[in-house]
Short mmCIF file of C-alpha atoms in Angstrom, two decimals:
data_model
loop_
_atom_site.label_atom_id
_atom_site.label_comp_id
_atom_site.label_asym_id
_atom_site.label_seq_id
_atom_site.Cartn_x
_atom_site.Cartn_y
_atom_site.Cartn_z
CA MET L 21 91.20 99.75 100.07
CA PHE L 22 91.65 102.53 102.55
CA VAL L 23 89.22 104.73 103.99
CA MET L 24 88.15 108.38 103.61
CA VAL L 25 87.05 110.97 106.35
CA SER L 26 85.50 114.65 105.73
CA ALA L 27 82.29 116.46 106.13
CA VAL L 28 81.09 115.10 102.76
CA MET L 29 81.24 111.24 102.68
CA GLU L 30 78.79 110.70 100.26
CA ILE L 31 77.84 111.86 97.04
CA PRO L 32 74.77 114.48 97.74
CA ASN L 33 71.82 114.16 95.35
CA ILE L 34 72.68 114.31 92.01
CA ARG L 35 69.48 116.72 90.75
CA HIS L 36 69.68 119.21 93.38
CA MET L 37 74.21 119.27 91.98
CA ARG L 38 72.56 119.96 88.63
CA VAL L 39 70.25 122.47 89.10
CA PHE L 40 72.86 124.28 91.24
CA THR L 41 75.35 124.11 88.27
CA GLU L 42 72.68 125.17 86.29
CA THR L 43 71.89 128.42 88.24
CA VAL L 44 75.29 129.35 88.72
CA ALA L 45 75.90 128.90 84.94
CA THR L 46 72.47 130.52 84.14
CA GLY L 47 71.99 133.43 87.45
CA SER L 48 69.17 132.12 87.23
CA VAL L 49 66.72 129.09 89.57
CA SER L 50 64.48 129.37 86.85
CA MET L 51 65.77 128.84 84.02
CA ALA L 52 68.67 126.13 85.57
CA ALA L 53 64.87 124.14 86.39
CA GLU L 54 63.96 123.76 83.36
CA ARG L 55 67.37 123.26 82.16
CA VAL L 56 66.96 120.35 85.23
CA HIS L 57 63.35 119.51 84.28
CA LEU L 58 62.50 120.86 87.67
CA THR L 59 59.30 123.00 89.35
CA GLN L 60 60.83 126.66 89.37
CA PRO L 61 59.96 125.67 93.64
CA ALA L 62 61.61 122.28 93.68
CA ALA L 63 64.31 123.24 92.13
CA SER L 64 64.57 126.18 95.13
CA GLN L 65 64.42 123.13 97.80
CA GLY L 66 67.05 121.25 95.76
CA ILE L 67 69.24 123.75 96.37
CA ALA L 68 68.24 124.42 99.91
CA LYS L 69 68.94 121.79 100.69
CA LEU L 70 72.09 121.35 98.84
CA GLU L 71 73.19 123.99 101.46
CA ALA L 72 72.50 122.70 103.93
CA THR L 73 74.50 119.88 103.02
CA VAL L 74 77.64 121.48 102.15
CA GLY L 75 76.46 123.96 105.65
CA VAL L 76 77.12 127.09 104.05
CA SER L 77 74.75 129.55 101.65
CA LEU L 78 76.19 129.25 98.38
CA PHE L 79 74.01 132.19 96.47
CA LEU L 80 73.48 135.91 97.68
CA ARG L 81 70.23 137.82 95.88
CA GLN L 82 70.69 141.22 95.14
CA GLN L 83 69.17 143.87 92.93
CA GLY L 84 67.04 140.46 91.25
CA ALA L 85 69.88 138.65 90.83
CA ILE L 86 71.14 135.37 92.02
CA VAL L 87 75.12 134.75 92.38
CA PRO L 88 77.13 132.05 93.91
CA THR L 89 78.69 133.72 98.01
CA ALA L 90 82.55 132.56 98.13
CA GLU L 91 81.48 129.53 99.13
CA GLY L 92 79.30 128.87 96.09
CA ALA L 93 82.06 129.28 93.68
CA LEU L 94 84.62 127.61 95.10
CA PHE L 95 81.87 124.49 95.87
CA ALA L 96 80.24 124.97 91.67
CA ARG L 97 83.47 124.08 90.17
CA ARG L 98 84.05 121.10 91.85
CA VAL L 99 80.55 119.37 92.10
CA SER L 100 81.19 120.95 87.80
CA ARG L 101 84.28 118.50 88.07
CA ALA L 102 82.36 115.81 89.93
CA LEU L 103 79.76 115.56 87.97
CA ALA L 104 81.95 114.38 84.90
CA PHE L 105 83.90 112.89 86.44
CA ILE L 106 80.03 110.47 87.15
CA ASP L 107 79.48 111.22 83.09
CA ALA L 108 82.83 109.92 82.42
CA GLY L 109 82.35 106.61 84.46
CA GLY L 110 79.10 106.03 81.76
CA GLU L 111 80.68 107.87 78.70
CA ARG L 112 80.01 104.45 76.05
CA GLN L 113 77.11 104.06 77.54
CA SER L 114 75.90 106.77 77.07
CA ARG L 115 74.59 106.58 73.31
CA ARG L 116 72.36 103.41 74.16
CA LEU L 117 70.02 106.15 76.40
CA ALA L 118 67.54 107.76 75.71
CA GLY L 119 67.80 110.29 72.80
CA GLY L 120 71.49 109.36 72.52
CA ASP L 121 73.38 112.29 74.19
CA VAL L 122 72.01 111.81 77.25
CA ARG L 123 74.19 112.09 80.58
CA ILE L 124 74.44 109.41 82.80
CA SER L 125 73.98 112.17 85.76
CA GLN L 126 71.22 112.97 84.37
CA LYS L 127 69.90 108.91 84.95
CA VAL L 128 71.42 107.52 87.57
CA THR L 129 70.79 108.57 91.22
CA ALA L 130 73.26 109.40 94.30
CA ALA L 131 72.05 106.39 96.43
CA GLN L 132 72.75 104.20 93.42
CA LEU L 133 75.92 105.68 92.50
CA ARG L 134 76.16 105.03 96.46
CA ALA L 135 75.27 101.85 96.67
CA LEU L 136 78.11 100.67 93.39
CA ILE L 137 81.17 102.06 95.56
CA ALA L 138 79.97 100.31 98.32
CA VAL L 139 79.75 97.26 96.79
CA GLY L 140 83.25 97.88 95.06
CA ASP L 141 85.44 98.83 98.22
CA THR L 142 83.87 95.35 99.92
CA GLY L 143 82.81 92.88 97.41
CA SER L 144 80.14 92.20 98.84
CA PHE L 145 76.30 92.95 98.38
CA THR L 146 76.02 92.59 102.94
CA LEU L 147 79.79 94.10 103.77
CA ALA L 148 78.69 96.57 101.13
CA ALA L 149 74.75 97.87 103.52
CA ALA L 150 77.03 96.50 106.61
CA LYS L 151 79.05 100.06 105.60
CA LEU L 152 76.11 102.50 104.84
CA GLY L 153 73.82 101.67 107.45
CA ILE L 154 71.08 100.26 105.44
CA ALA L 155 69.41 96.82 104.51
CA GLN L 156 70.92 94.32 102.71
CA PRO L 157 68.18 94.49 100.25
CA THR L 158 67.91 98.18 99.74
CA VAL L 159 71.68 98.61 98.16
CA HIS L 160 70.62 95.63 96.29
CA ARG L 161 67.54 97.13 95.59
CA SER L 162 69.92 100.27 94.40
CA ALA L 163 73.27 98.86 91.86
CA ARG L 164 69.91 95.81 89.86
CA ALA L 165 68.42 99.68 89.52
CA LEU L 166 71.38 101.01 88.32
CA GLU L 167 71.95 98.78 85.45
CA GLN L 168 68.81 99.06 84.30
CA VAL L 169 69.06 102.58 83.66
CA LEU L 170 72.51 101.63 82.27
CA GLY L 171 71.40 98.84 80.12
CA GLN L 172 74.87 96.66 81.14
CA PRO L 173 75.40 94.43 84.08
CA LEU L 174 77.46 95.52 86.35
CA PHE L 175 78.43 92.90 88.45
CA GLY L 176 78.51 89.30 89.04
CA VAL L 177 78.56 86.66 91.87
CA VAL L 178 81.35 85.32 92.20
CA GLN L 179 82.70 82.42 94.94
CA GLY L 180 82.74 84.44 97.80
CA GLY L 181 81.21 87.54 97.11
CA VAL L 182 80.51 90.00 94.09
CA ALA L 183 83.08 91.19 91.14
CA MET L 184 82.16 94.00 88.69
CA THR L 185 82.05 93.73 84.92
CA ALA L 186 85.14 95.72 82.72
CA PHE L 187 82.53 98.86 82.84
CA GLY L 188 81.30 98.18 86.06
CA ARG L 189 84.49 99.00 87.53
CA ALA L 190 85.17 102.00 85.39
CA LEU L 191 81.98 103.64 86.73
CA PHE L 192 82.43 103.17 90.21
CA GLN L 193 86.41 104.81 89.73
CA GLN L 194 84.55 107.53 88.39
CA ALA L 195 81.99 107.50 91.06
CA LYS L 196 84.75 107.45 93.67
CA LEU L 197 86.65 110.31 91.49
CA ALA L 198 83.49 112.97 92.06
CA ARG L 199 83.39 111.82 95.24
CA ALA L 200 86.65 112.53 95.72
CA GLU L 201 86.22 116.64 94.83
CA LEU L 202 83.43 117.08 97.30
CA VAL L 203 85.14 115.52 99.77
CA GLN L 204 88.46 118.96 98.28
CA ALA L 205 84.54 120.96 97.53
CA SER L 206 83.91 120.79 101.93
CA GLU L 207 87.06 121.15 102.61
CA GLU L 208 88.08 124.94 101.14
CA ILE L 209 85.04 125.53 101.66
CA ALA L 210 85.97 124.83 105.21
CA ALA L 211 89.52 126.64 105.37
CA LEU L 212 87.30 130.11 103.67
CA ALA L 213 85.60 129.84 106.92
CA GLY L 214 89.18 129.68 108.66
CA ARG L 215 89.08 126.03 109.86
CA GLU L 216 91.72 123.79 108.37
CA ALA L 217 90.28 121.05 109.42
CA SER L 218 91.67 118.98 106.44
CA ARG L 219 93.48 115.61 105.46
CA ILE L 220 95.89 114.48 102.68
CA MET L 221 95.98 111.04 102.03
CA VAL L 222 99.53 110.43 101.27
CA GLY L 223 100.87 106.64 98.96
CA SER L 224 104.45 106.31 100.62
CA LEU L 225 106.73 104.11 99.44
CA PRO L 226 109.94 102.77 101.15
CA LEU L 227 112.18 106.04 99.96
CA ALA L 228 110.39 108.78 101.39
CA ARG L 229 109.70 107.40 104.80
CA SER L 230 112.53 107.86 106.27
CA GLN L 231 113.83 111.66 105.99
CA ILE L 232 111.67 113.19 102.99
CA LEU L 233 107.89 113.20 104.46
CA PRO L 234 108.88 113.06 107.92
CA ASP L 235 110.40 116.82 107.30
CA ALA L 236 107.89 117.68 104.89
CA ILE L 237 105.04 116.47 107.41
CA ASP L 238 106.65 118.61 110.26
CA HIS L 239 106.38 121.44 108.11
CA MET L 240 102.56 120.73 107.00
CA VAL L 241 102.51 120.42 110.82
CA ARG L 242 103.54 122.70 112.61
CA ALA L 243 102.22 125.46 109.95
CA HIS L 244 99.04 124.12 109.67
CA LYS L 245 97.19 123.81 113.48
CA ARG L 246 93.95 121.38 112.14
CA LEU L 247 95.56 120.24 109.48
CA GLN L 248 95.73 116.42 109.43
CA ILE L 249 97.93 114.17 107.12
CA ARG L 250 97.57 110.31 106.66
CA VAL L 251 100.21 108.62 104.96
CA ILE L 252 99.60 105.38 103.94
CA ASP L 253 102.45 102.70 103.04
CA GLY L 254 102.17 99.93 100.91
CA ARG L 255 103.06 97.94 97.81
CA TYR L 256 103.36 100.06 94.60
CA ASP L 257 99.96 98.39 93.50
CA ALA L 258 98.11 98.36 95.70
CA LEU L 259 98.64 101.89 96.04
CA LEU L 260 98.24 102.79 92.74
CA ARG L 261 94.39 101.18 92.71
CA GLY L 262 94.00 103.73 95.43
CA LEU L 263 95.29 106.96 93.56
CA ARG L 264 92.77 106.02 90.62
CA GLU L 265 89.88 105.40 92.67
CA GLY L 266 91.07 108.56 94.42
CA ASP L 267 91.45 107.55 97.48
CA LEU L 268 94.71 108.64 97.53
CA ASP L 269 95.70 112.07 96.80
CA PHE L 270 99.27 110.94 95.36
CA ILE L 271 102.20 108.51 96.21
CA ILE L 272 105.77 109.42 97.03
CA GLY L 273 108.69 106.69 95.71
CA ALA L 274 110.19 105.56 92.63
CA LEU L 275 108.91 106.29 89.56
CA ARG L 276 108.01 103.27 87.07
CA GLY L 277 109.09 105.79 83.43
CA ASP L 278 106.76 103.55 81.66
CA LEU L 279 103.23 104.28 83.11
CA PRO L 280 101.09 101.50 83.55
CA ALA L 281 98.05 103.50 82.83
CA ASP L 282 96.68 107.05 80.89
CA ASP L 283 95.53 108.86 84.05
CA ILE L 284 98.98 109.07 85.81
CA VAL L 285 101.06 111.26 85.91
CA GLU L 286 104.61 111.45 86.95
CA GLU L 287 107.42 114.55 88.40
CA GLU L 288 111.01 113.72 89.21
CA LEU L 289 112.40 114.80 91.95
CA PHE L 290 116.19 113.41 91.39
CA ASP L 291 118.14 110.08 91.46
CA ASP L 292 118.05 108.56 93.50
CA LYS L 293 121.93 105.99 93.74
CA LEU L 294 121.60 102.64 94.73
CA ALA L 295 124.51 101.10 97.03
CA ILE L 296 125.40 97.78 98.26
CA ILE L 297 125.61 97.71 102.10
CA CYS L 298 126.33 95.59 104.95
CA GLY L 299 126.43 95.77 108.22
CA ARG L 300 129.76 96.51 110.84
CA HIS L 301 130.69 93.69 111.83
CA HIS L 302 130.69 92.48 108.76
CA PRO L 303 133.59 90.01 107.12
CA LEU L 304 133.13 92.59 103.28
CA ALA L 305 132.93 95.56 105.64
CA SER L 306 136.39 96.41 106.04
CA LYS L 307 137.44 95.34 102.72
CA PRO L 308 139.00 98.15 100.52
CA HIS L 309 138.08 95.93 97.38
CA VAL L 310 135.46 94.13 97.20
CA SER L 311 133.17 92.53 94.08
CA LEU L 312 129.22 91.82 93.14
CA ALA L 313 131.32 88.43 92.98
CA ASP L 314 132.78 88.38 96.64
CA THR L 315 129.00 89.33 97.87
CA LEU L 316 127.39 85.96 96.21
CA ARG L 317 128.50 84.24 98.61
CA PHE L 318 126.51 85.66 101.84
CA PRO L 319 122.86 85.39 102.07
CA TRP L 320 121.18 88.78 100.03
CA VAL L 321 118.09 90.62 101.50
CA GLY L 322 116.89 91.94 98.22
CA PRO L 323 113.81 93.86 97.53
CA PRO L 324 111.06 92.74 95.23
CA LYS L 325 111.47 91.63 91.27
CA SER L 326 109.67 93.98 90.10
CA THR L 327 110.09 96.63 91.86
CA PRO L 328 112.69 99.25 90.01
CA SER L 329 115.87 98.38 92.78
CA GLY L 330 115.22 95.41 92.51
CA GLN L 331 115.00 95.14 88.24
CA ILE L 332 118.68 96.76 88.94
CA LEU L 333 119.05 94.11 91.24
CA VAL L 334 118.84 91.76 89.27
CA ALA L 335 120.51 92.59 86.39
CA ALA L 336 123.45 93.70 88.44
CA LEU L 337 124.36 90.18 89.35
CA GLY L 338 122.43 88.84 86.35
CA ILE L 339 119.71 86.92 88.70
CA ASP L 340 117.85 85.24 85.92
CA ASP L 341 120.97 83.65 84.46
CA MET L 342 121.74 81.32 87.46
CA PRO L 343 121.31 77.84 88.73
CA ASN L 344 119.94 79.06 92.17
CA THR L 345 119.24 83.30 93.08
CA PRO L 346 121.85 84.08 96.25
CA VAL L 347 118.59 86.67 97.12
CA ARG L 348 117.54 84.38 100.46
CA VAL L 349 114.36 87.42 101.85
CA VAL L 350 112.80 89.45 100.11
CA SER L 351 111.75 92.88 101.34
CA SER L 352 111.92 96.54 101.21
CA SER L 353 111.19 97.21 104.49
CA LEU L 354 114.38 99.43 105.77
CA VAL L 355 113.72 97.65 110.30
CA LEU L 356 114.08 94.21 108.55
CA VAL L 357 117.16 95.17 106.58
CA ARG L 358 118.62 96.33 109.60
CA GLN L 359 117.59 94.03 112.33
CA LEU L 360 119.17 90.94 109.59
CA LEU L 361 122.67 92.94 109.23
CA ALA L 362 122.30 93.84 112.59
CA ARG L 363 122.45 89.84 112.89
CA GLY L 364 124.52 87.84 110.33
CA ASP L 365 126.53 87.92 107.40
CA TYR L 366 123.73 89.29 105.79
CA VAL L 367 124.18 91.31 102.06
CA SER L 368 121.29 93.43 101.41
CA ILE L 369 120.54 96.91 98.00
CA LEU L 370 119.16 100.03 99.69
CA SER L 371 119.12 103.23 99.16
CA ARG L 372 121.79 105.79 100.15
CA HIS L 373 119.06 108.39 101.52
CA GLN L 374 117.86 105.64 103.21
CA ILE L 375 120.41 104.24 104.82
CA ALA L 376 122.12 107.92 105.31
CA HIS L 377 121.83 107.91 108.65
CA GLU L 378 122.55 104.79 109.35
CA VAL L 379 125.83 105.08 107.50
CA ARG L 380 126.48 107.91 110.30
CA GLN L 381 126.01 106.39 112.54
CA GLY L 382 129.19 103.07 111.69
CA ASP L 383 125.67 100.52 112.29
CA ILE L 384 125.84 100.00 108.53
CA VAL L 385 128.80 100.04 105.61
CA VAL L 386 128.58 101.05 102.30
CA LEU L 387 130.45 98.55 100.25
CA PRO L 388 132.83 99.55 97.66
CA ILE L 389 131.25 98.28 94.33
CA ARG L 390 130.30 100.22 91.15
CA LEU L 391 126.61 98.61 90.13
CA PRO L 392 126.21 99.83 86.64
CA THR L 393 122.61 101.12 86.58
CA GLY L 394 122.93 102.06 90.04
CA GLU L 395 120.01 104.74 89.88
CA ARG L 396 116.71 104.98 89.47
CA PRO L 397 114.21 108.45 89.43
CA ILE L 398 112.34 109.37 92.95
CA GLY L 399 109.10 111.39 92.38
CA LEU L 400 105.76 112.02 92.81
CA THR L 401 102.76 110.18 90.96
CA ARG L 402 99.21 112.03 90.71
CA ARG L 403 96.34 111.55 88.43
CA ARG L 404 96.76 113.41 85.84
CA ASP L 405 93.38 115.65 86.18
CA TRP L 406 94.00 115.91 90.18
CA SER L 407 92.45 119.25 91.18
CA PRO L 408 95.07 120.02 94.33
CA THR L 409 93.85 121.87 97.17
CA ALA L 410 95.47 125.08 98.65
CA HIS L 411 96.91 122.45 101.16
CA GLN L 412 97.34 119.88 99.09
CA SER L 413 99.84 122.00 97.09
CA ALA L 414 101.51 123.38 100.17
CA PHE L 415 102.24 120.07 101.12
CA LEU L 416 103.74 119.12 97.40
CA ASP L 417 105.60 122.14 97.79
CA ALA L 418 106.74 121.26 100.81
CA ILE L 419 107.97 118.01 99.90
CA ARG L 420 109.72 119.09 97.01
CA ALA L 421 111.78 120.72 99.38
CA ALA L 422 113.06 117.80 101.26
CA ALA L 423 113.68 116.07 98.51
CA ARG L 424 116.49 118.98 97.51
CA ASP L 425 117.74 119.20 101.60
CA ALA L 426 117.62 115.49 100.91
CA VAL L 427 119.94 115.48 98.02
CA LEU L 428 122.01 118.03 100.07
CA GLY L 429 122.65 115.95 102.78
CA VAL L 430 124.16 113.04 100.81
CA GLU L 431 125.77 114.90 98.14
#
């Protein structure tokens, strides 16, 4: 899938995180130790190790009380969310644990969750071990120990690797979301110290790459000297998986409307108008009146049928009722479409925003054809429970501004 890069790469000791949040809640290490079933010295040592992992002091001791530092308050919010994600991943199974109301985060270890994530990402115990830099038997033991704790199989052996059960996949997803929260925590703490070592992971569908993302990225790079933005191009289904697992912060591109999962939300930025296009030397380019039937005499370059623009094309041409499809090439790549239009008498359908520059240059001609349903909503897709950092929020605002400018530029 995708690779996350951050100062906090993996989930730290879960018991240390729990005693930390309990200390924040109670203002007492001894009370926190009692709640987490640790001795007071062990709790203090756990907090110290957590501070060493994060690289900052998390508490101040003043007038006999222990209170979180500014960094500690930020970290506490993210740690609480991370633990909640872990518990949600095993919510169905928690009733089968001792006592009936024991949370998953009270039973599993960080090593077990790290093994789960690595096996889920790679599909192999051997590759997971290489990714973690430890021996394969160690990964295997951690993974199997996790199954014993939960009392349910998480992995099944398939040809060429390891497949997860439905429960294993659910816990894997929530564990990755927990890790993403800790990545955000490290970035927020760095920003508080004046170190903008943040990375934003964006899933990009074709439309956004031509103007909106470049404008927004340029704005952010100029404003934040140490910010890195990683743009991942891909098909919607692959990007959606990355989003739901916390590998991506959000996706920008054509919205689906009928949400494929209840844990994501969409934000519409504008309605994109599609156009039937050809190259400047195409036989139809100079005709004042052109119909859709006229285009069927030429080879089409069409987007995948599963995409919003592909569905519009199928409906407009009535492709499902044709004995043979006019679409000879299937691609959403502007670069490929542009090159094909320059080489032959091809016809295609693309966003007016995507081709605005090429139309102004005269390289692409918009045919005078009115599509019966020629609009699709463009916007942002994110997780419903996502809590963006300040940098992520600023980038979203930059994208919204770039989208408004793009609409004005086409109208």
